[in-house]
Tab-separated table of C-alpha atoms and ligand atoms in Angstrom:
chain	number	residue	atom	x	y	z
A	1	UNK	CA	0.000	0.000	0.000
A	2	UNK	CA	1.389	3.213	-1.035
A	3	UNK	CA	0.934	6.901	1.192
A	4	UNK	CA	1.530	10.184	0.705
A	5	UNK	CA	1.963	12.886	3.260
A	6	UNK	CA	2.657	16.151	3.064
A	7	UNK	CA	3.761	18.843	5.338
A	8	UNK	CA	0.453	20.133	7.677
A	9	UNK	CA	0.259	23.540	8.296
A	10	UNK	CA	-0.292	22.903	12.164
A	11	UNK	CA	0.159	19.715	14.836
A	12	UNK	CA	-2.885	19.816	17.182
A	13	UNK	CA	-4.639	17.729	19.926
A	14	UNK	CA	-4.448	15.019	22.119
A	15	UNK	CA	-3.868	10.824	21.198
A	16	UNK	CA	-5.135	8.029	23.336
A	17	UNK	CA	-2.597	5.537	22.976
A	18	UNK	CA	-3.112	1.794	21.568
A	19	UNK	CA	-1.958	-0.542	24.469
A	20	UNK	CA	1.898	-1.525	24.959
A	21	UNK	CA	3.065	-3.937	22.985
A	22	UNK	CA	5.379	-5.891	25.133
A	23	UNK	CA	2.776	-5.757	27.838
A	24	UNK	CA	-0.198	-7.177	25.489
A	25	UNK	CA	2.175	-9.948	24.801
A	26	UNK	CA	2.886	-10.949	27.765
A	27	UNK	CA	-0.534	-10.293	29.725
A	28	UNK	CA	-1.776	-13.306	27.139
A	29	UNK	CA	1.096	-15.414	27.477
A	30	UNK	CA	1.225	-15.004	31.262
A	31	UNK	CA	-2.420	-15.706	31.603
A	32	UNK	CA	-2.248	-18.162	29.460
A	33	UNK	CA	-0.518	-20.773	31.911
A	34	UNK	CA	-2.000	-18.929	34.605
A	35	UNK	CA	-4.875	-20.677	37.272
A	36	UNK	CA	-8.153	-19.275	36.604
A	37	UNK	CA	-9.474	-16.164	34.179
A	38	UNK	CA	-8.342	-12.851	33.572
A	39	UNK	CA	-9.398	-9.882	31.428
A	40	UNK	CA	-7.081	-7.668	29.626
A	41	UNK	CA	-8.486	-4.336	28.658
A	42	UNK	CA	-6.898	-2.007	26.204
A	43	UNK	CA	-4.928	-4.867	24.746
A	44	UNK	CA	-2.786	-4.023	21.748
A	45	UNK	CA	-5.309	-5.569	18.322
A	46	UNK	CA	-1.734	-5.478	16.190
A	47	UNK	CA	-0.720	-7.990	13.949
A	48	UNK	CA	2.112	-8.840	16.433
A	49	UNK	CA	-0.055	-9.484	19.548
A	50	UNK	CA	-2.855	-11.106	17.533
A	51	UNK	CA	-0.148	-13.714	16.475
A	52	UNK	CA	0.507	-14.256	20.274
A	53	UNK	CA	-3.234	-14.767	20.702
A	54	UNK	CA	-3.000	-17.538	17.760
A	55	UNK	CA	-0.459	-19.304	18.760
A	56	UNK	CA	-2.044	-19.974	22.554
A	57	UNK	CA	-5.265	-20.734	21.041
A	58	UNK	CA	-3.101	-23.133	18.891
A	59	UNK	CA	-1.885	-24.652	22.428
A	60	UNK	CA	-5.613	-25.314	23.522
A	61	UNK	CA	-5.604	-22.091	25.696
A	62	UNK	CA	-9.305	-20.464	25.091
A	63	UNK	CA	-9.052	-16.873	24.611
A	64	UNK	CA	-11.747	-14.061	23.205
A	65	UNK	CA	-10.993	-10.906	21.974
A	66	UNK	CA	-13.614	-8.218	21.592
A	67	UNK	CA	-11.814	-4.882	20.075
A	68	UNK	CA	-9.140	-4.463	22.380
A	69	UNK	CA	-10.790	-7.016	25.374
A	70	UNK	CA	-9.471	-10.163	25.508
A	71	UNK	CA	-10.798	-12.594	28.291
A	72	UNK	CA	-8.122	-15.628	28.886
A	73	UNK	CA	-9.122	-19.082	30.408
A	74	UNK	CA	-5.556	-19.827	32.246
A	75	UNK	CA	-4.995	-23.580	31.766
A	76	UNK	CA	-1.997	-23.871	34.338
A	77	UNK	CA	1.974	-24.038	33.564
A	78	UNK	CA	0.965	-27.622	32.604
A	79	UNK	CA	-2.016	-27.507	30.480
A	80	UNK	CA	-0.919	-26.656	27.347
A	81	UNK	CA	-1.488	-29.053	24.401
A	82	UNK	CA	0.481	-29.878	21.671
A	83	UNK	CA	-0.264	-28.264	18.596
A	84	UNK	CA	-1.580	-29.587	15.261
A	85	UNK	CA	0.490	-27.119	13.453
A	86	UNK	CA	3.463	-25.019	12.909
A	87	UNK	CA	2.940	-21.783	15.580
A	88	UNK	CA	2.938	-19.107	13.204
A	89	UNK	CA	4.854	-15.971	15.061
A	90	UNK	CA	3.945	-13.846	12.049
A	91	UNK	CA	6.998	-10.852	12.047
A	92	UNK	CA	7.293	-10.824	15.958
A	93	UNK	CA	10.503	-11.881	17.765
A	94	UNK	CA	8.565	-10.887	20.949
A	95	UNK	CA	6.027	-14.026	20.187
A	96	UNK	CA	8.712	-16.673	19.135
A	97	UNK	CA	11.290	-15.888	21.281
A	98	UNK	CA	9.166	-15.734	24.776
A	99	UNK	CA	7.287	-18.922	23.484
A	100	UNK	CA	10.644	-20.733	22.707
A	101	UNK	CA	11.356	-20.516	26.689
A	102	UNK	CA	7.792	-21.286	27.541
A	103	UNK	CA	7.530	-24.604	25.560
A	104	UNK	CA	11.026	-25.492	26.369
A	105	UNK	CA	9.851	-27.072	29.787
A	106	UNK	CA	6.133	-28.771	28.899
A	107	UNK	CA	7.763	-32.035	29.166
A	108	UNK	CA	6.450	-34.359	26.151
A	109	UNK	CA	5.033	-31.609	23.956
A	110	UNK	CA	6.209	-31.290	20.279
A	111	UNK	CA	6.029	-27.361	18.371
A	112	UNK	CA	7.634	-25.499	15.565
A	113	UNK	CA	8.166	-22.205	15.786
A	114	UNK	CA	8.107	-19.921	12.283
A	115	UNK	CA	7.316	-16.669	10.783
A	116	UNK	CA	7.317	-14.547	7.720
A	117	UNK	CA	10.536	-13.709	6.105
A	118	UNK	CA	12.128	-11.096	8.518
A	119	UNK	CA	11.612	-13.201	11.605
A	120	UNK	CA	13.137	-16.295	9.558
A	121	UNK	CA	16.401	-14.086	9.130
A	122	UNK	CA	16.948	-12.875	13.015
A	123	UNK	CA	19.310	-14.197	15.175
A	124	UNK	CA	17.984	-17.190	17.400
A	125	UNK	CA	20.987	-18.537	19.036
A	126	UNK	CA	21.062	-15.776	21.912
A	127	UNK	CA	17.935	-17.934	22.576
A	128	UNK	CA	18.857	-21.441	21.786
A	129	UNK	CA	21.901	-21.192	23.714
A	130	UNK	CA	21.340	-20.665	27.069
A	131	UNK	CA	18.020	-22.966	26.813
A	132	UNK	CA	20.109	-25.936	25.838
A	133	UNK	CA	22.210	-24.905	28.983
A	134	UNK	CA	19.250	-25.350	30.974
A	135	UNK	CA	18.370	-29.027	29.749
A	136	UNK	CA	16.290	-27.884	26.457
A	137	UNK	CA	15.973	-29.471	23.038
A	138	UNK	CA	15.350	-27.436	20.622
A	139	UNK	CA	16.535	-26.846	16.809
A	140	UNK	CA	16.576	-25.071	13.618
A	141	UNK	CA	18.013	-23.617	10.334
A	142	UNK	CA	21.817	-22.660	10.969
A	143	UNK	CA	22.784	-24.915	13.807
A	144	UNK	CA	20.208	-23.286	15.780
A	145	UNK	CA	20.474	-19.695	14.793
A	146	UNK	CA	17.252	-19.141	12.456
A	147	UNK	CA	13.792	-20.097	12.471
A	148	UNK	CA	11.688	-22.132	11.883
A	149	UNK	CA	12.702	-23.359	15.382
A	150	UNK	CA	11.560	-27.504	16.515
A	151	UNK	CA	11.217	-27.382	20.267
A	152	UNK	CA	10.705	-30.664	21.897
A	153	UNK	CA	9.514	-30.224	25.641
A	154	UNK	CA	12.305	-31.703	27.960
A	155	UNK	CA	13.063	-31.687	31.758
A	156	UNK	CA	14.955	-28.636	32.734
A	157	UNK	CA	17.438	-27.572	35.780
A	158	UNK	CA	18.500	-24.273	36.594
A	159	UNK	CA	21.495	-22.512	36.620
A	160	UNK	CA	23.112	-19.388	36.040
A	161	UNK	CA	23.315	-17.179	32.820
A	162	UNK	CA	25.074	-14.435	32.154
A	163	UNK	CA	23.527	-12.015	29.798
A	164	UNK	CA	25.603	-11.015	26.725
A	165	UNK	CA	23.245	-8.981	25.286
A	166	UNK	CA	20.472	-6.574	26.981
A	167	UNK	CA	17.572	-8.481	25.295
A	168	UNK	CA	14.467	-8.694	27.504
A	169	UNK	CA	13.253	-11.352	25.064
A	170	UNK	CA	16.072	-13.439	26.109
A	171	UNK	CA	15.665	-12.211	29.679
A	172	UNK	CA	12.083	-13.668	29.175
A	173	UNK	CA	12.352	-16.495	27.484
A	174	UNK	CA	15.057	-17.780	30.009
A	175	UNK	CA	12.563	-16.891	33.071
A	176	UNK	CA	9.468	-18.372	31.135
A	177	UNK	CA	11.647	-21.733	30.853
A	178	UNK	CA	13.304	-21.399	34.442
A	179	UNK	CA	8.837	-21.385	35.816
A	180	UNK	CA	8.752	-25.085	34.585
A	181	UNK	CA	12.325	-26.229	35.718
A	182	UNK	CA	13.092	-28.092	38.753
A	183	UNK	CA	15.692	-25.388	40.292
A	184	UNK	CA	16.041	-21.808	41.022
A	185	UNK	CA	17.941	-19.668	37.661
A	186	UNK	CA	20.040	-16.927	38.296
A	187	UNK	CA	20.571	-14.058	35.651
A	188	UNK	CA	23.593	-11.449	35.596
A	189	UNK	CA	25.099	-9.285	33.117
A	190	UNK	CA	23.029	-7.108	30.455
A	191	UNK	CA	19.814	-7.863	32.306
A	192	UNK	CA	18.583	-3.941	31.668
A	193	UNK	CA	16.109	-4.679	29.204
A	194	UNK	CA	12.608	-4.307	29.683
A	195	UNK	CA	11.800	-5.280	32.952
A	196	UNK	CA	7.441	-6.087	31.980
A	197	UNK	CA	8.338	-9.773	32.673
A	198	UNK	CA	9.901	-9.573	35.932
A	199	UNK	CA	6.990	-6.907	37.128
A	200	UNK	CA	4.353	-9.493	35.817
A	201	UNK	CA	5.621	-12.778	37.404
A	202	UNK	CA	6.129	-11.136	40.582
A	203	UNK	CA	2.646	-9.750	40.789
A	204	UNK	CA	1.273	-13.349	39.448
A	205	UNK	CA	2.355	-14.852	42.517
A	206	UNK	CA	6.664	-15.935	41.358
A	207	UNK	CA	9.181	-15.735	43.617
A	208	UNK	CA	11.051	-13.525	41.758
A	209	UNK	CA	13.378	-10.767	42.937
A	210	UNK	CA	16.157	-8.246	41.502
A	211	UNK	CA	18.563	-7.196	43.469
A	212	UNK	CA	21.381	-5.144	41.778
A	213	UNK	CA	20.120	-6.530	38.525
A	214	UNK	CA	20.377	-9.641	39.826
A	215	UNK	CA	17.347	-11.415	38.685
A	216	UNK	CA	16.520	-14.708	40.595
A	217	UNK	CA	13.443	-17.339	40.123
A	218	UNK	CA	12.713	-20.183	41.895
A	219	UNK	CA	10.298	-22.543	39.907
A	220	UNK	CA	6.800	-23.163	41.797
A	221	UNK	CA	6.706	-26.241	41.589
A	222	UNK	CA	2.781	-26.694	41.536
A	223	UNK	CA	1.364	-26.550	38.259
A	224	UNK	CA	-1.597	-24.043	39.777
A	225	UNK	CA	0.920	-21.211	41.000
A	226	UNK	CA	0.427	-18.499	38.590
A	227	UNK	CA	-1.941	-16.612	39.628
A	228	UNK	CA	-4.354	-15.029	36.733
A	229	UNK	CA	-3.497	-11.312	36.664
A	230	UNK	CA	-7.013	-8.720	34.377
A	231	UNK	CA	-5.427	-5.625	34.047
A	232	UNK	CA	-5.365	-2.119	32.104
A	233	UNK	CA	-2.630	-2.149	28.922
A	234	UNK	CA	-0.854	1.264	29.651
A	235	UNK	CA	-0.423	2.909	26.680
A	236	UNK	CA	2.930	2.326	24.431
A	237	UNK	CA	5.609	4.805	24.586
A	238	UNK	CA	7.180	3.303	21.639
A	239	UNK	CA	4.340	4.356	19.640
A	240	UNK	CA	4.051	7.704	21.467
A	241	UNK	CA	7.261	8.579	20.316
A	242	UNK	CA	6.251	9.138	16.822
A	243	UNK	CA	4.244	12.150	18.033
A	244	UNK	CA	7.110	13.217	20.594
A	245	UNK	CA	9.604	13.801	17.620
A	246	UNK	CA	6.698	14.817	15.298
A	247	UNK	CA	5.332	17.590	18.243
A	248	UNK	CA	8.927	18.811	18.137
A	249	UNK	CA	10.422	19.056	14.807
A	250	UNK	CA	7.293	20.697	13.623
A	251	UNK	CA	7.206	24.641	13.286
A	252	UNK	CA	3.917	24.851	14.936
A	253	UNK	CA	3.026	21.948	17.211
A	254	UNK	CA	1.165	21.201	20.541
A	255	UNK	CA	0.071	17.571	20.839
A	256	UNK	CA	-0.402	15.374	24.234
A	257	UNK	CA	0.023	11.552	24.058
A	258	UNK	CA	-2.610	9.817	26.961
A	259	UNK	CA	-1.436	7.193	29.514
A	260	UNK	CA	1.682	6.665	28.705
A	261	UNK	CA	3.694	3.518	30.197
A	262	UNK	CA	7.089	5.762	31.732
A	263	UNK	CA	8.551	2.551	32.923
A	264	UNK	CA	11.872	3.703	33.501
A	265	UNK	CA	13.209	1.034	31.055
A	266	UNK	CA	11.382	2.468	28.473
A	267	UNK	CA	11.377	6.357	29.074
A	268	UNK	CA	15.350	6.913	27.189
A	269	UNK	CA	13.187	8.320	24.256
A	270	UNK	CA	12.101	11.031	26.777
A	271	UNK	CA	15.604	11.580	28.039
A	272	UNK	CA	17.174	11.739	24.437
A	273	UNK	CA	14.512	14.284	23.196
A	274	UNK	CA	15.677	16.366	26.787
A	275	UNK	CA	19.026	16.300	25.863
A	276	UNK	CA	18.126	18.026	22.396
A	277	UNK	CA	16.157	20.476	23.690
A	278	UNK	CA	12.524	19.487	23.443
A	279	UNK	CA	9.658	21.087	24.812
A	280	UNK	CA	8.181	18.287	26.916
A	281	UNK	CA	5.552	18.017	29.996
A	282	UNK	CA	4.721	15.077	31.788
A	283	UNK	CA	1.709	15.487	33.935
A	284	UNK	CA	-0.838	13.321	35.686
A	285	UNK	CA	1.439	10.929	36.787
A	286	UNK	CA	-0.268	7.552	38.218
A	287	UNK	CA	-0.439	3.475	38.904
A	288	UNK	CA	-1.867	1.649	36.643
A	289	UNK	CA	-1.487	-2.441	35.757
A	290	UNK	CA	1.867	-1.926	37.753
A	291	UNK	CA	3.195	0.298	35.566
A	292	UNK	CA	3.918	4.249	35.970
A	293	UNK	CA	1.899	5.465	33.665
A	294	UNK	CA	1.478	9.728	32.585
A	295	UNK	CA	0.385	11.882	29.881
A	296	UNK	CA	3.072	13.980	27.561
A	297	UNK	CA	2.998	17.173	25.745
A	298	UNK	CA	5.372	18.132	23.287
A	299	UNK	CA	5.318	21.501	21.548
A	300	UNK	CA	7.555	22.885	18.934
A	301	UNK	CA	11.144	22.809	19.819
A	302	UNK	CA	14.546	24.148	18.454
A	303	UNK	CA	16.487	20.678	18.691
A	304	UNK	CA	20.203	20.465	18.648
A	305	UNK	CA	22.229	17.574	18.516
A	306	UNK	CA	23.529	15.027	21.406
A	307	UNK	CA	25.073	11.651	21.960
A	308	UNK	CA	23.063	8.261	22.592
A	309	UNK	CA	24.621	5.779	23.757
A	310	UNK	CA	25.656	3.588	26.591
A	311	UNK	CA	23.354	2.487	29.562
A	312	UNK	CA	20.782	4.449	27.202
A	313	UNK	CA	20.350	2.570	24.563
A	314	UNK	CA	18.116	-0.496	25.825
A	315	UNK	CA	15.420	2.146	26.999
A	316	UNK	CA	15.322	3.675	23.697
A	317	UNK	CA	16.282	1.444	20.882
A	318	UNK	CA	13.134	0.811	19.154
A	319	UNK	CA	12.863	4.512	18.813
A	320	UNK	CA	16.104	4.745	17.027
A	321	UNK	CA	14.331	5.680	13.725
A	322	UNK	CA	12.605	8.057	14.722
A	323	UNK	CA	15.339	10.052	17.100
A	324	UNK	CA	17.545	9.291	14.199
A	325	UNK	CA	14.767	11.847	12.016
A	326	UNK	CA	14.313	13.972	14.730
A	327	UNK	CA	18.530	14.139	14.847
A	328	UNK	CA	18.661	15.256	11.033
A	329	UNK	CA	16.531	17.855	11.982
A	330	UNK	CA	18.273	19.127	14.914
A	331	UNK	CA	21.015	21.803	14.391
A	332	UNK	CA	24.555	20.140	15.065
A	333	UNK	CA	25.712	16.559	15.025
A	334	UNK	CA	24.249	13.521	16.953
A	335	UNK	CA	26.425	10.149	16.866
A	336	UNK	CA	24.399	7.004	17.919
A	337	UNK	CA	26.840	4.552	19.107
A	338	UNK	CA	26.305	0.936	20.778
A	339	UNK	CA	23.295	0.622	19.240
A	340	UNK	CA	24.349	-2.729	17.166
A	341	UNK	CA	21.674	-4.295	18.297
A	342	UNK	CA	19.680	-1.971	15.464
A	343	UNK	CA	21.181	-5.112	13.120
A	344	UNK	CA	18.868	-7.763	14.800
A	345	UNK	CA	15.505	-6.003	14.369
A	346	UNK	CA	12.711	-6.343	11.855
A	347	UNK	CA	15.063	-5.047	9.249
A	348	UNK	CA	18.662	-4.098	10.031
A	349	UNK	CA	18.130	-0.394	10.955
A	350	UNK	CA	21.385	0.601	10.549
A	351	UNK	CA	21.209	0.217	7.208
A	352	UNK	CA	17.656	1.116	6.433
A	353	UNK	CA	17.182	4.301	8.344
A	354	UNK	CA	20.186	5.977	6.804
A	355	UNK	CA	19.389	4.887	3.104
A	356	UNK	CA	15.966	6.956	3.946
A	357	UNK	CA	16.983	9.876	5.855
A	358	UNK	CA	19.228	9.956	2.819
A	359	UNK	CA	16.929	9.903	0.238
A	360	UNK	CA	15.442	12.800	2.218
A	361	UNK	CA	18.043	14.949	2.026
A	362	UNK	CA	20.104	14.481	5.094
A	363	UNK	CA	23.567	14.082	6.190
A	364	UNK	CA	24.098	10.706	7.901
A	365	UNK	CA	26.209	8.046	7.486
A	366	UNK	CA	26.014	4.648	9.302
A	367	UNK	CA	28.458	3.273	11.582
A	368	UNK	CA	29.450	-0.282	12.815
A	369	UNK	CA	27.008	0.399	15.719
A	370	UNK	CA	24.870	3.392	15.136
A	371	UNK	CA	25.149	6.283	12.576
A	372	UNK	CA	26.192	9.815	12.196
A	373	UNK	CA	23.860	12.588	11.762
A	374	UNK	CA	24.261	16.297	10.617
A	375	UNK	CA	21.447	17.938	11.005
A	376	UNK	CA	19.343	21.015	10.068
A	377	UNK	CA	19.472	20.670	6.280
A	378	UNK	CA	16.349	20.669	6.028
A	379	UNK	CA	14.628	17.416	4.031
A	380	UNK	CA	12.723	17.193	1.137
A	381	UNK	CA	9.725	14.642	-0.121
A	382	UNK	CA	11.362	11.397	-1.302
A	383	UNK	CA	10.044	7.766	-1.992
A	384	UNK	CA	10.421	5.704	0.300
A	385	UNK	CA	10.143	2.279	1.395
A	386	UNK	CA	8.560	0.725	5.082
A	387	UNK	CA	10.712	-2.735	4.157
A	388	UNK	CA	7.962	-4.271	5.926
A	389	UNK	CA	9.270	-2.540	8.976
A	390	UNK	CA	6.497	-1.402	10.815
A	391	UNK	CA	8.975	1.308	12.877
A	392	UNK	CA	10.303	2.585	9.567
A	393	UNK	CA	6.850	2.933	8.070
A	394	UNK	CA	6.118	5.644	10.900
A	395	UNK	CA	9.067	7.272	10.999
A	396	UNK	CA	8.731	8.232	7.002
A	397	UNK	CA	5.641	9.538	7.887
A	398	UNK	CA	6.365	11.804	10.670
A	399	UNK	CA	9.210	13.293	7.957
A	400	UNK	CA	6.399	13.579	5.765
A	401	UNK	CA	4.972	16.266	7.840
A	402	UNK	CA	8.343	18.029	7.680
A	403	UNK	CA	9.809	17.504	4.808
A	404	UNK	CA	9.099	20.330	1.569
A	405	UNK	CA	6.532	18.636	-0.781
A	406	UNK	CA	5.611	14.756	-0.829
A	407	UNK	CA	6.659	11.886	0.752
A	408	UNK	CA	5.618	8.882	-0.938
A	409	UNK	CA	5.812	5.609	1.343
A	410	UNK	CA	5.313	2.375	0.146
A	411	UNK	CA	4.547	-0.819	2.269
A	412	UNK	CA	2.431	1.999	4.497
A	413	UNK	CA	0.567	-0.984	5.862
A	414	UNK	CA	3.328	-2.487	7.933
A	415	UNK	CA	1.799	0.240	10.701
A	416	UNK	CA	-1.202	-2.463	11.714
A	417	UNK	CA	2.120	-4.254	13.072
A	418	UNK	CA	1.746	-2.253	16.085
A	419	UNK	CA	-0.177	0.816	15.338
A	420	UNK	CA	-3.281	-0.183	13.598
A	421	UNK	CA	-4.463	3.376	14.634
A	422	UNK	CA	-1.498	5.145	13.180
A	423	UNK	CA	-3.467	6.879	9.812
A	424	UNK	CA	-6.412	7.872	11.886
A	425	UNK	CA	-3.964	9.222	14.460
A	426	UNK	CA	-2.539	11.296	11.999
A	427	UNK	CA	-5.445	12.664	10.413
A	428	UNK	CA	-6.463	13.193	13.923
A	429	UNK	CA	-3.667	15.927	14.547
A	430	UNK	CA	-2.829	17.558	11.389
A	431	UNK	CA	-5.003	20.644	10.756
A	432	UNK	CA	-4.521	22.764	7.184
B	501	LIG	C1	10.852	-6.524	23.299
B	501	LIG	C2	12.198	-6.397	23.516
B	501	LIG	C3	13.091	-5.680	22.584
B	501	LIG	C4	12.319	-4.774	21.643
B	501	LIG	C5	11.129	-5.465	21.049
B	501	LIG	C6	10.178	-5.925	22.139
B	501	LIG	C7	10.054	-7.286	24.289
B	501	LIG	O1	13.802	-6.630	21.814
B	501	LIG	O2	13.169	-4.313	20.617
B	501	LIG	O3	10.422	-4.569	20.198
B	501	LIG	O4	8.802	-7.208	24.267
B	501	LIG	O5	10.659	-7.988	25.105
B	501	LIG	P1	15.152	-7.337	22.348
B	501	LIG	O6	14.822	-8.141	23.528
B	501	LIG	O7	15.629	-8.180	21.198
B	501	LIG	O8	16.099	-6.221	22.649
């Protein structure tokens, strides 16, 4: 599906957000194995979660979804059933990677694990390796490394992993298997990823605790311990971001994003766009689903350029795209740096967000972990390509509303990924 956006004469209003996508994910899976029923409200409907949805229903889990309700009949951490099919992950990592760990310990149950082309390329062996060192067998394309992935459910131990990498899929999919193994798994190292899972099992009844990021779980041992957990999605601050950079790089902007998750391993986007100098509120600060959660407003800003990198990165990185447009719009240089991780995601974002910042018009070159950007040469309306990359498909658009003349975007409907609502959004804010 091809777009075109131009540049609006004004930025105006206020978003409700669609739920978090991490959270949706794991509220289902979590539930899923849970003891008893739970209801999630404001659950993400993106192609991403909906595949999470399919695959439990796949593993004889009943769930309904009305809109953005979904009501999930918990079948305990041993109820699942094999399924009669390949589990189609569709293009999330967050779906195959989490259920890798979770099927790793249902002792006796058979599943293949797949996806659509760019989930098929990513790296599974930051996965595969550390569940084999727990006592799981599971295979697949390149020793291991790609999907599809055969997971045959085995008895597993613990043990103690250090984390190479701050992935909180790994994180996750290494405390999913640890909840069916037979002794308690310790996790060091890069464990500053997304913290949703530890939050979640803790609440659900785990004994799980951190302790100078030091995560530690000790299996239940009873197959009815999870306790089902109905709760509020907040709303995603990965998708907020869009209007963050949007509200700021625009001449004449005021827009507020509504109940936004500021889990502070999510909130670098917030900290970056401080750093360059944008206008940004946060007000109404609350609890909800056990989650900070607040509203932003961003107005108009005069952005100059900064350094990401570091301890920052993991709070931030799926928002690389779009700080990397708000960067070529900034005045001064911005470097990017430890950010190699970009490689690994739905497309490798090194390469993909500087060939279309370039084709708009801007100075950047890419780096072996990041890229370099000179800003404040203004851009102009290029065609460009989504790559099936929902994150990329956004951030074209948001330059569309900067950028002199059209922006032509093809793939446009990579969005219903995880913004569904993105072109209503849109339309929503942009006046003349
Ligand atoms: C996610 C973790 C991150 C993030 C992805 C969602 C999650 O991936 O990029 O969009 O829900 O755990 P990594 O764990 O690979 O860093």
């Amino acid at each position: 599906m091809i777009r075109a956006v131009a540049a609006p004469r004004r930025l105006r209003g206020t978003i409700t957000l669609p739920g978090d996508k991490s959270i949706s994910h794991r509220a289902v899976l979590f539930n899923a194995v849970a003891a008893g029923n739970a209801v999630i409200t404001n659950f993400l409907a993106g192609a991403d979660c909906l595949a999470t949805i399919a695959c439990m229903q796949a593993l004889g889990v009943s769930i309904e979804r009305r809109a953005t309700t979904v009501q999930v009949q918990g079948v305990g951490l041993r109820g699942l059933r094999e399924p009669a099919d390949v589990l189609d992950c569709g293009n999330s990592g967050t779906t195959l990677r989490l259920l890798a760990g979770m099927l790793a310990g249902q002792e006796g149950l058979f599943a293949v694990l797949t996806g659509d082309a760019s989930l098929r390329s990513r790296p599974q062996k930051r996965i595969v390796a550390p569940l084999r060192m727990l006592g799981a067998s599971l295979d697949g394309r390149d020793g291991g490394d790609r999907a599809p992935l055969a997971v045959r459910g085995a008895t597993l131990h613990g043990g103690a992993y250090a984390l190479p990498i701050a992935s909180a899929q790994v994180k996750s999919a290494l405390l999913l298997a640890a909840l069916s193994g037979d002794g308690r798994l310790v996790l060091s190292g890069r464990t500053d990823g997304r913290d949703h899972t530890e939050r979640m099992l803790a609440v659900m009844g785990v004994d799980l605790t951190v302790t100078n990021g030091i995560v530690q779980i000790d299996p239940p041992g009873r197959a009815d311990a999870l306790q089902p957990l109905s709760l509020r999605v907040p709303g995603d601050p990965s998708s907020a971001a869009f209007w963050w950079v949007a509200a700021a790089i625009h001449p004449d902007a005021e827009v507020t994003t509504t109940g936004v998750c500021l889990n502070a391993t999510r909130t670098g986007a917030l900290d970056a766009l401080r750093a360059m100098g944008a206008r940004i509120e946060v007000h109404d600060q609350r609890v909800e689903g056990n989650e900070l959660v607040g509203d932003v407003t961003v107005r108009s800003s005069s952005l100059r350029g900064t350094t990401i990198g570091g301890e920052l990165i993991p709070r931030l990185i799926d928002e690389i795209p779009v700080l990397a447009l708000a960067a070529a719009c900034a005045s001064g240089e911005t470097l990017i740096r430890d950010a190699q991780e970009l490689r690994a995601k739905e497309t490798d974002r090194i390469m993909t967000v500087v060939a279309g910042l370039k084709a708009l018009g801007a100075a950047i070159e890419p780096t072996a972990d990041g890229m370099g950007i000179v800003g404040g040469r203004g851009l102009r309306g290029a065609m460009l390509d989504s790559h099936g990359d929902h994150r990329l498909a956004m951030t074209w658009a948001i330059a569309g509303l900067v950028a002199a003349g059209e922006t032509m975007l093809d793939g446009a409907g990579a969005v219903d990924v995880s913004y569904p609502e993105f072109w209503t959004a849109l339309a929503q804010i942009a006046e003349g």
